[in-house]
mmCIF file of C-alpha atoms in Angstrom:
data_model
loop_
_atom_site.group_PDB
_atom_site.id
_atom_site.type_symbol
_atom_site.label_atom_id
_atom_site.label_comp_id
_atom_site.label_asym_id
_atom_site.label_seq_id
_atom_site.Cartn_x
_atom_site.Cartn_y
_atom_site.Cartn_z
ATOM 1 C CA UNK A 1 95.055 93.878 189.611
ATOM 2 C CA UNK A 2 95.827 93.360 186.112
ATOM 3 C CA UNK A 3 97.843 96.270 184.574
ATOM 4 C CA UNK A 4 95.426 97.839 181.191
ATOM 5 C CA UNK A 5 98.509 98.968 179.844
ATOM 6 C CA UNK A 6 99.635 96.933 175.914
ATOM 7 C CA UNK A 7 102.272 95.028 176.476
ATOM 8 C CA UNK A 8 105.482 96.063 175.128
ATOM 9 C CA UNK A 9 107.600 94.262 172.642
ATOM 10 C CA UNK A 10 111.052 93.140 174.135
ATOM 11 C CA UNK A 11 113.349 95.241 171.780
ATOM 12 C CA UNK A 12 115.036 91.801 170.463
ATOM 13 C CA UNK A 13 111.606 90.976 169.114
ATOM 14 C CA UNK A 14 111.501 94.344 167.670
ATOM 15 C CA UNK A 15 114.863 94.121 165.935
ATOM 16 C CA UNK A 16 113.775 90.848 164.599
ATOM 17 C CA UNK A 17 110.352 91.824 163.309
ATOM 18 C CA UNK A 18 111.878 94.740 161.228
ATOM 19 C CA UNK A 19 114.952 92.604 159.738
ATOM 20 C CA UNK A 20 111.968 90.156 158.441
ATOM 21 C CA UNK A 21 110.077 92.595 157.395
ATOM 22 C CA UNK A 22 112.686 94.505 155.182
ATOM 23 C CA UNK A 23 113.933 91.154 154.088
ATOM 24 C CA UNK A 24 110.426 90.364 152.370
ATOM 25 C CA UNK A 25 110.234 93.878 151.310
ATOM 26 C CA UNK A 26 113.294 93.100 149.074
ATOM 27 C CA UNK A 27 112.240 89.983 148.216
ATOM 28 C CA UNK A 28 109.300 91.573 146.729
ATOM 29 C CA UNK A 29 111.110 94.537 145.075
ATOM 30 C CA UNK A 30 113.205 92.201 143.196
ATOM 31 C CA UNK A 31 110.637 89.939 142.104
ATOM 32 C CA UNK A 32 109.002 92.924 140.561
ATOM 33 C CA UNK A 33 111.849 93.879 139.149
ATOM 34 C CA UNK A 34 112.742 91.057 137.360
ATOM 35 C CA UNK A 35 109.366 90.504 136.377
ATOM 36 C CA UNK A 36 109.783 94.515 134.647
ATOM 37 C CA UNK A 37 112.926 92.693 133.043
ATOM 38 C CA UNK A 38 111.143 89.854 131.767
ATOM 39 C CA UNK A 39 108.374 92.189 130.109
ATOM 40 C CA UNK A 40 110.773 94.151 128.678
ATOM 41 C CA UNK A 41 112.870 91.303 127.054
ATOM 42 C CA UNK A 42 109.689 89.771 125.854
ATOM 43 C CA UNK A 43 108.392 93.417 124.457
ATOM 44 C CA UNK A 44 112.277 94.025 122.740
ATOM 45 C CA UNK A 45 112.247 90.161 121.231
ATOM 46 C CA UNK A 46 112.780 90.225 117.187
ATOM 47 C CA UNK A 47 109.956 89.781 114.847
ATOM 48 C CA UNK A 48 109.859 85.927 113.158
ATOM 49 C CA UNK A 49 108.763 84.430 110.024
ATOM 50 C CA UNK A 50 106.814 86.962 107.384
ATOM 51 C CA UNK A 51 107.555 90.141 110.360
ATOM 52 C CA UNK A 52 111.231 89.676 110.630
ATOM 53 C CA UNK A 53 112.827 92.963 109.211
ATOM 54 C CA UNK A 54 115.108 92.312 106.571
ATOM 55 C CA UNK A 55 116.013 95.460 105.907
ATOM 56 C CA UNK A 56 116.497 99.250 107.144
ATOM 57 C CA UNK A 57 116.331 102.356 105.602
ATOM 58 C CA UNK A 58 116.702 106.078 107.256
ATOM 59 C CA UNK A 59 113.774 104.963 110.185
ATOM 60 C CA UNK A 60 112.216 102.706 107.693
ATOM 61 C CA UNK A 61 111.418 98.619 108.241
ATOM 62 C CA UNK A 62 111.457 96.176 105.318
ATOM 63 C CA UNK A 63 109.885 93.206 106.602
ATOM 64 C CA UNK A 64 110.673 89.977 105.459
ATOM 65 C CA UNK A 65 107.074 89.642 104.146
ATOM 66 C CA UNK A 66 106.966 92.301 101.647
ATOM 67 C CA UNK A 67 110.315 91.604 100.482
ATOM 68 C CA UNK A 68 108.865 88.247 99.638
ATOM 69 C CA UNK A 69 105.779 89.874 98.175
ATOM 70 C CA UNK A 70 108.615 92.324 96.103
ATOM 71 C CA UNK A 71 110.062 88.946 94.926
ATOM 72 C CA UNK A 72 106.955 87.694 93.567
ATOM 73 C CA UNK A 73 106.437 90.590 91.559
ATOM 74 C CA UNK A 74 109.981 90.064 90.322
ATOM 75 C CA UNK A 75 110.024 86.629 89.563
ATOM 76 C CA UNK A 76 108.660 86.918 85.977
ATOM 77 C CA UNK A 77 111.040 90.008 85.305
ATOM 78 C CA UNK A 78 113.735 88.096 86.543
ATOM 79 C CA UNK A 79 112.976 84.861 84.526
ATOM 80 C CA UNK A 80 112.948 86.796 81.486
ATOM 81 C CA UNK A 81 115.966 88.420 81.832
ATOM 82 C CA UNK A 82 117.898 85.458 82.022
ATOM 83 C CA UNK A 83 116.504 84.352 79.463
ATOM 84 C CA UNK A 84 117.251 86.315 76.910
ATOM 85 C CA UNK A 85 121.167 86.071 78.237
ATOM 86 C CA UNK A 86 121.494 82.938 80.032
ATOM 87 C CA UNK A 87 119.729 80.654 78.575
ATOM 88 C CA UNK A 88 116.378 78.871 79.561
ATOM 89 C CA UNK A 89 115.707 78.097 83.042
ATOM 90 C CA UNK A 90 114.532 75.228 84.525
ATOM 91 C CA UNK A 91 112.834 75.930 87.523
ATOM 92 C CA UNK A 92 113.372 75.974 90.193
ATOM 93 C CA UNK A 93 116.295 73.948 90.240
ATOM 94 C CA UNK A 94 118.219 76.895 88.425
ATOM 95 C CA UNK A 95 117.256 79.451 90.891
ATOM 96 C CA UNK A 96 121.129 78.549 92.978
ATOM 97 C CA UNK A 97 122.470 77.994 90.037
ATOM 98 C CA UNK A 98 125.733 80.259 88.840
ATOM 99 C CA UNK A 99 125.266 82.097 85.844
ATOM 100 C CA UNK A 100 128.326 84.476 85.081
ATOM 101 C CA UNK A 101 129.146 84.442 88.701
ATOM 102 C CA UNK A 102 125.269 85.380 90.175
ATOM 103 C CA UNK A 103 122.371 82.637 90.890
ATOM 104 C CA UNK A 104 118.893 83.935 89.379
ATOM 105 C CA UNK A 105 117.897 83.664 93.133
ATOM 106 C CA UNK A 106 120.472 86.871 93.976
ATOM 107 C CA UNK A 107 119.329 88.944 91.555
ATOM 108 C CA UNK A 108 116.236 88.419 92.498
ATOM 109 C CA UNK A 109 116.415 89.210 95.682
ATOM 110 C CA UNK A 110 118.170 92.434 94.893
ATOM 111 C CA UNK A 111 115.239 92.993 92.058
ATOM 112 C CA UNK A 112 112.787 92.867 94.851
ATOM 113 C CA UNK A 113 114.840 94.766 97.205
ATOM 114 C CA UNK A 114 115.372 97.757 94.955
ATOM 115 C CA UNK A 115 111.486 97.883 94.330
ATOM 116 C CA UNK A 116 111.060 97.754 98.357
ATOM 117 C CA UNK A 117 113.303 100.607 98.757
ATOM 118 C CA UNK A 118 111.327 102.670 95.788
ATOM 119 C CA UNK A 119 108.263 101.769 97.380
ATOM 120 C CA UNK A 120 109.607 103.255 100.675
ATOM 121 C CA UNK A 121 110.754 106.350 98.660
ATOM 122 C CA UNK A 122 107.015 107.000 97.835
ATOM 123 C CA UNK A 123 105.290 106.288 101.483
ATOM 124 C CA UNK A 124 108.552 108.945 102.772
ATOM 125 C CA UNK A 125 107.062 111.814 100.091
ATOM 126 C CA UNK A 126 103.880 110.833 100.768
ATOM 127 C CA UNK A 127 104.255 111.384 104.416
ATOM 128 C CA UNK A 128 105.738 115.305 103.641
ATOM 129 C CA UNK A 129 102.204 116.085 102.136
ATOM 130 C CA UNK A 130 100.158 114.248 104.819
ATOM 131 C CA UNK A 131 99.045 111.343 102.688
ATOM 132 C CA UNK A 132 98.347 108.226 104.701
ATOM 133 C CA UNK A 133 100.772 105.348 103.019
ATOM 134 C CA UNK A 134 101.935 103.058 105.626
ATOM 135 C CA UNK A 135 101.886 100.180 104.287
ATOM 136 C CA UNK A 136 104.343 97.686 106.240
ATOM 137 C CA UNK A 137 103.976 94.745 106.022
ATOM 138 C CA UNK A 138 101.870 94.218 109.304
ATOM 139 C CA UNK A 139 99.268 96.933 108.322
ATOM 140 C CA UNK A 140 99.128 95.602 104.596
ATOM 141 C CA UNK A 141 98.019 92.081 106.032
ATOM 142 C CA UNK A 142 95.533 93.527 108.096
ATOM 143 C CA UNK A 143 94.331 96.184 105.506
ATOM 144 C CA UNK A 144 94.136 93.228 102.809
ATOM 145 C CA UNK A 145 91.823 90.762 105.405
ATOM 146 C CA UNK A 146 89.659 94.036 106.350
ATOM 147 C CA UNK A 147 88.845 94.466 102.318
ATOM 148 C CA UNK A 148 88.375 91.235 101.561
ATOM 149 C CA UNK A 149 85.625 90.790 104.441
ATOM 150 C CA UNK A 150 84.596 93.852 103.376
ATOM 151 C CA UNK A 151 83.861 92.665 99.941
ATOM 152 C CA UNK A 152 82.450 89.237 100.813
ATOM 153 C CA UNK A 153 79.751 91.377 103.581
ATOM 154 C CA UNK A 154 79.203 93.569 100.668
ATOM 155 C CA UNK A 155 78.043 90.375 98.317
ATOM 156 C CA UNK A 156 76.211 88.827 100.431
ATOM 157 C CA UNK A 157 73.994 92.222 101.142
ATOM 158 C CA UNK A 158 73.428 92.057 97.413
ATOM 159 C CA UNK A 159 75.391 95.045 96.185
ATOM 160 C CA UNK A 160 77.529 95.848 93.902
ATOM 161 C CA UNK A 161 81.690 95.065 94.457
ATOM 162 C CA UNK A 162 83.125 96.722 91.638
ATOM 163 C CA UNK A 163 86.961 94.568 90.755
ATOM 164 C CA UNK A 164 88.029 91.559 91.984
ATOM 165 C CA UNK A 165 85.814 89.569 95.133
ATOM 166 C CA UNK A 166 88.531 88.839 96.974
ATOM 167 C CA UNK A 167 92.518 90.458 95.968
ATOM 168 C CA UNK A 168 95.309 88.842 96.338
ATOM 169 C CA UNK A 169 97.976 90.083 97.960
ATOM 170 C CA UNK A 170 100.456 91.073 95.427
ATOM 171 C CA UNK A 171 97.357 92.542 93.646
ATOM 172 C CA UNK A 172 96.259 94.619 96.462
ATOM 173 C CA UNK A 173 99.704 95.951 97.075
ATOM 174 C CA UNK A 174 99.860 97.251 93.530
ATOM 175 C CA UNK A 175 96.482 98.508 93.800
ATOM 176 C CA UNK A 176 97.618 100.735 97.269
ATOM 177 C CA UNK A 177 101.114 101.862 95.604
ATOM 178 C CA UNK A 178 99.009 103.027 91.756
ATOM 179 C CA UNK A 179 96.343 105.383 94.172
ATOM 180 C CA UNK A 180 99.312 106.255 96.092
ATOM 181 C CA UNK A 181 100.922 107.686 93.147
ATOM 182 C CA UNK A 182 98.116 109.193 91.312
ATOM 183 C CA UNK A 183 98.230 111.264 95.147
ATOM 184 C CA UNK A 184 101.609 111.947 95.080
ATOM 185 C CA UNK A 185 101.654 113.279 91.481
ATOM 186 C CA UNK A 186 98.971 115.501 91.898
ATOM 187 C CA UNK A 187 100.571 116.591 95.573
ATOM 188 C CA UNK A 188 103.453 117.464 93.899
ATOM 189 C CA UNK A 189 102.104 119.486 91.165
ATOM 190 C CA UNK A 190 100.791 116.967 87.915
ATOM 191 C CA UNK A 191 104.500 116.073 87.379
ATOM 192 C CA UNK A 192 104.848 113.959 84.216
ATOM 193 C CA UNK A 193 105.645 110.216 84.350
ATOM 194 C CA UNK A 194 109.531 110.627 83.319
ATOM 195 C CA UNK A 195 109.219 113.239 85.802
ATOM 196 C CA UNK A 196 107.454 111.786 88.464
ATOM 197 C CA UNK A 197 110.130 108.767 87.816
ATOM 198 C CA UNK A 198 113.276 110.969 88.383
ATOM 199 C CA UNK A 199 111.624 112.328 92.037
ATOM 200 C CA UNK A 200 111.019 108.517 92.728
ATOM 201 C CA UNK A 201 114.629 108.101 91.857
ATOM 202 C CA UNK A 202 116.019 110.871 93.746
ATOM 203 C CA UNK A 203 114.367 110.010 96.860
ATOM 204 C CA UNK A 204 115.187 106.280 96.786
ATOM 205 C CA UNK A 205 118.876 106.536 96.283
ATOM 206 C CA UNK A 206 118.714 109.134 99.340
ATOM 207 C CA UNK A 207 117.126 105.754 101.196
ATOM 208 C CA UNK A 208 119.666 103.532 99.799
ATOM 209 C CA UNK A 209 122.356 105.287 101.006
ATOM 210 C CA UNK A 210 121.388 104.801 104.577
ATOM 211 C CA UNK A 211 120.376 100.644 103.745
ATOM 212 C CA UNK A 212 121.191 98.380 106.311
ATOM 213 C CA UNK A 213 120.065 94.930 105.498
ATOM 214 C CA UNK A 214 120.149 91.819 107.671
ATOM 215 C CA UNK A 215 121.755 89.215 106.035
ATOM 216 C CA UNK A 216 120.495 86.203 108.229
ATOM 217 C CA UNK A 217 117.225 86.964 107.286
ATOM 218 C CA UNK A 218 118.115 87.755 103.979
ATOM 219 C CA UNK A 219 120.030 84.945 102.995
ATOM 220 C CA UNK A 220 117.586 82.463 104.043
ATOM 221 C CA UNK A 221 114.709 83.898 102.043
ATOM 222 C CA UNK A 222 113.731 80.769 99.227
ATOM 223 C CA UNK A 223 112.366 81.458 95.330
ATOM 224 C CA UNK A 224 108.829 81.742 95.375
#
């Protein structure tokens, strides 16, 4: 008669099951680990091109983008001053050239970088009275394709868009930073403009003092 009883396992078959067994268990656990490793690598990776941060100030970004967009609103500034005390231009061949020991190119970069650094001054006051004013450059880019569509869906309806159809970007920017201000001087009590200027001052030379800037990405920004 055939025994009903299960068969049992010869303990070497046992042993030999369980060593598989853990041996795909950590096969699996480091496969998932190292798949957490590859996520978070990918996740900590450095911003490229117009997202690349040029700059830091306190736990503010400068991204490479606005500092171009600073350098554009420069450019004419610049141009002028040199010249009245270099000389004509000629562009842009003279942008790397030395004048007095500085290329027009430097000083405009640090032109654009000092208006940054204001601009950051504003968005950190703003933030003490609850006034929305992030305006990176990843959210400007976004905020600036959102109006424009906004503007164009607008036309087409038939109503009324009241300025330009579509900004630009340097426009739009200075169109964010005026309301921001109007906010900010009313938030902080209807200072007047020389005023207002000095608290602008104050609170960027605070920021400056804790500017870190990234001179890889930096140096390789062009005239624009």
């Amino acid at each position: 008669m055939e025994s009903l009883r299960p068969a049992v396992p010869h303990p070497l078959r046992r042993r030999a099951f369980v060593a598989v067994a853990l041996v795909w268990a950590v096969l699996l656990i480091s496969a998932f680990v190292q798949a957490e490793r590859s996520s978070d690598m990918t996740d900590e990776r450095p911003a490229t091109g117009d997202y690349a941060v040029v700059a830091k100030a306190g736990d503010l970004a400068i991204e490479a983008g606005e500092l171009k967009l600073w350098m554009r609103l420069k450019r004419s500034e610049v141009i002028g001053a040199y010249r009245k005390s270099d000389g004509e231009l000629v562009l842009p061949d003279d942008w790397n050239k030395s004048f007095n020991g500085r290329t027009p190119l430097e000083a405009l970069k640090k032109e654009a970088l000092s208006g940054a650094i204001r601009a950051k001054a504003k968005q950190t006051l703003a933030k003490r009275f609850g006034i929305d004013s992030d305006y990176g450059y990843r959210k400007l880019s976004a905020m600036l394709t959102a109006e424009n569509r906004r503007r164009n869906e607008a036309k087409s309806r038939g109503e009324a868009v009241y300025g330009p159809l579509q900004f630009e970007e340097t426009t739009y920017y200075e169109y964010l930073l005026s309301n921001l201000d109007l906010k900010l001087k009313q938030a902080l009590g209807g200072l007047t403009e020389p005023d207002y200027a000095s608290r602008i001052d104050e609170a960027a030379n605070e920021l400056q003092l804790s500017l870190v800037v990234d001179r890889d990405v930096y140096d390789a920004l062009t005239a624009p």
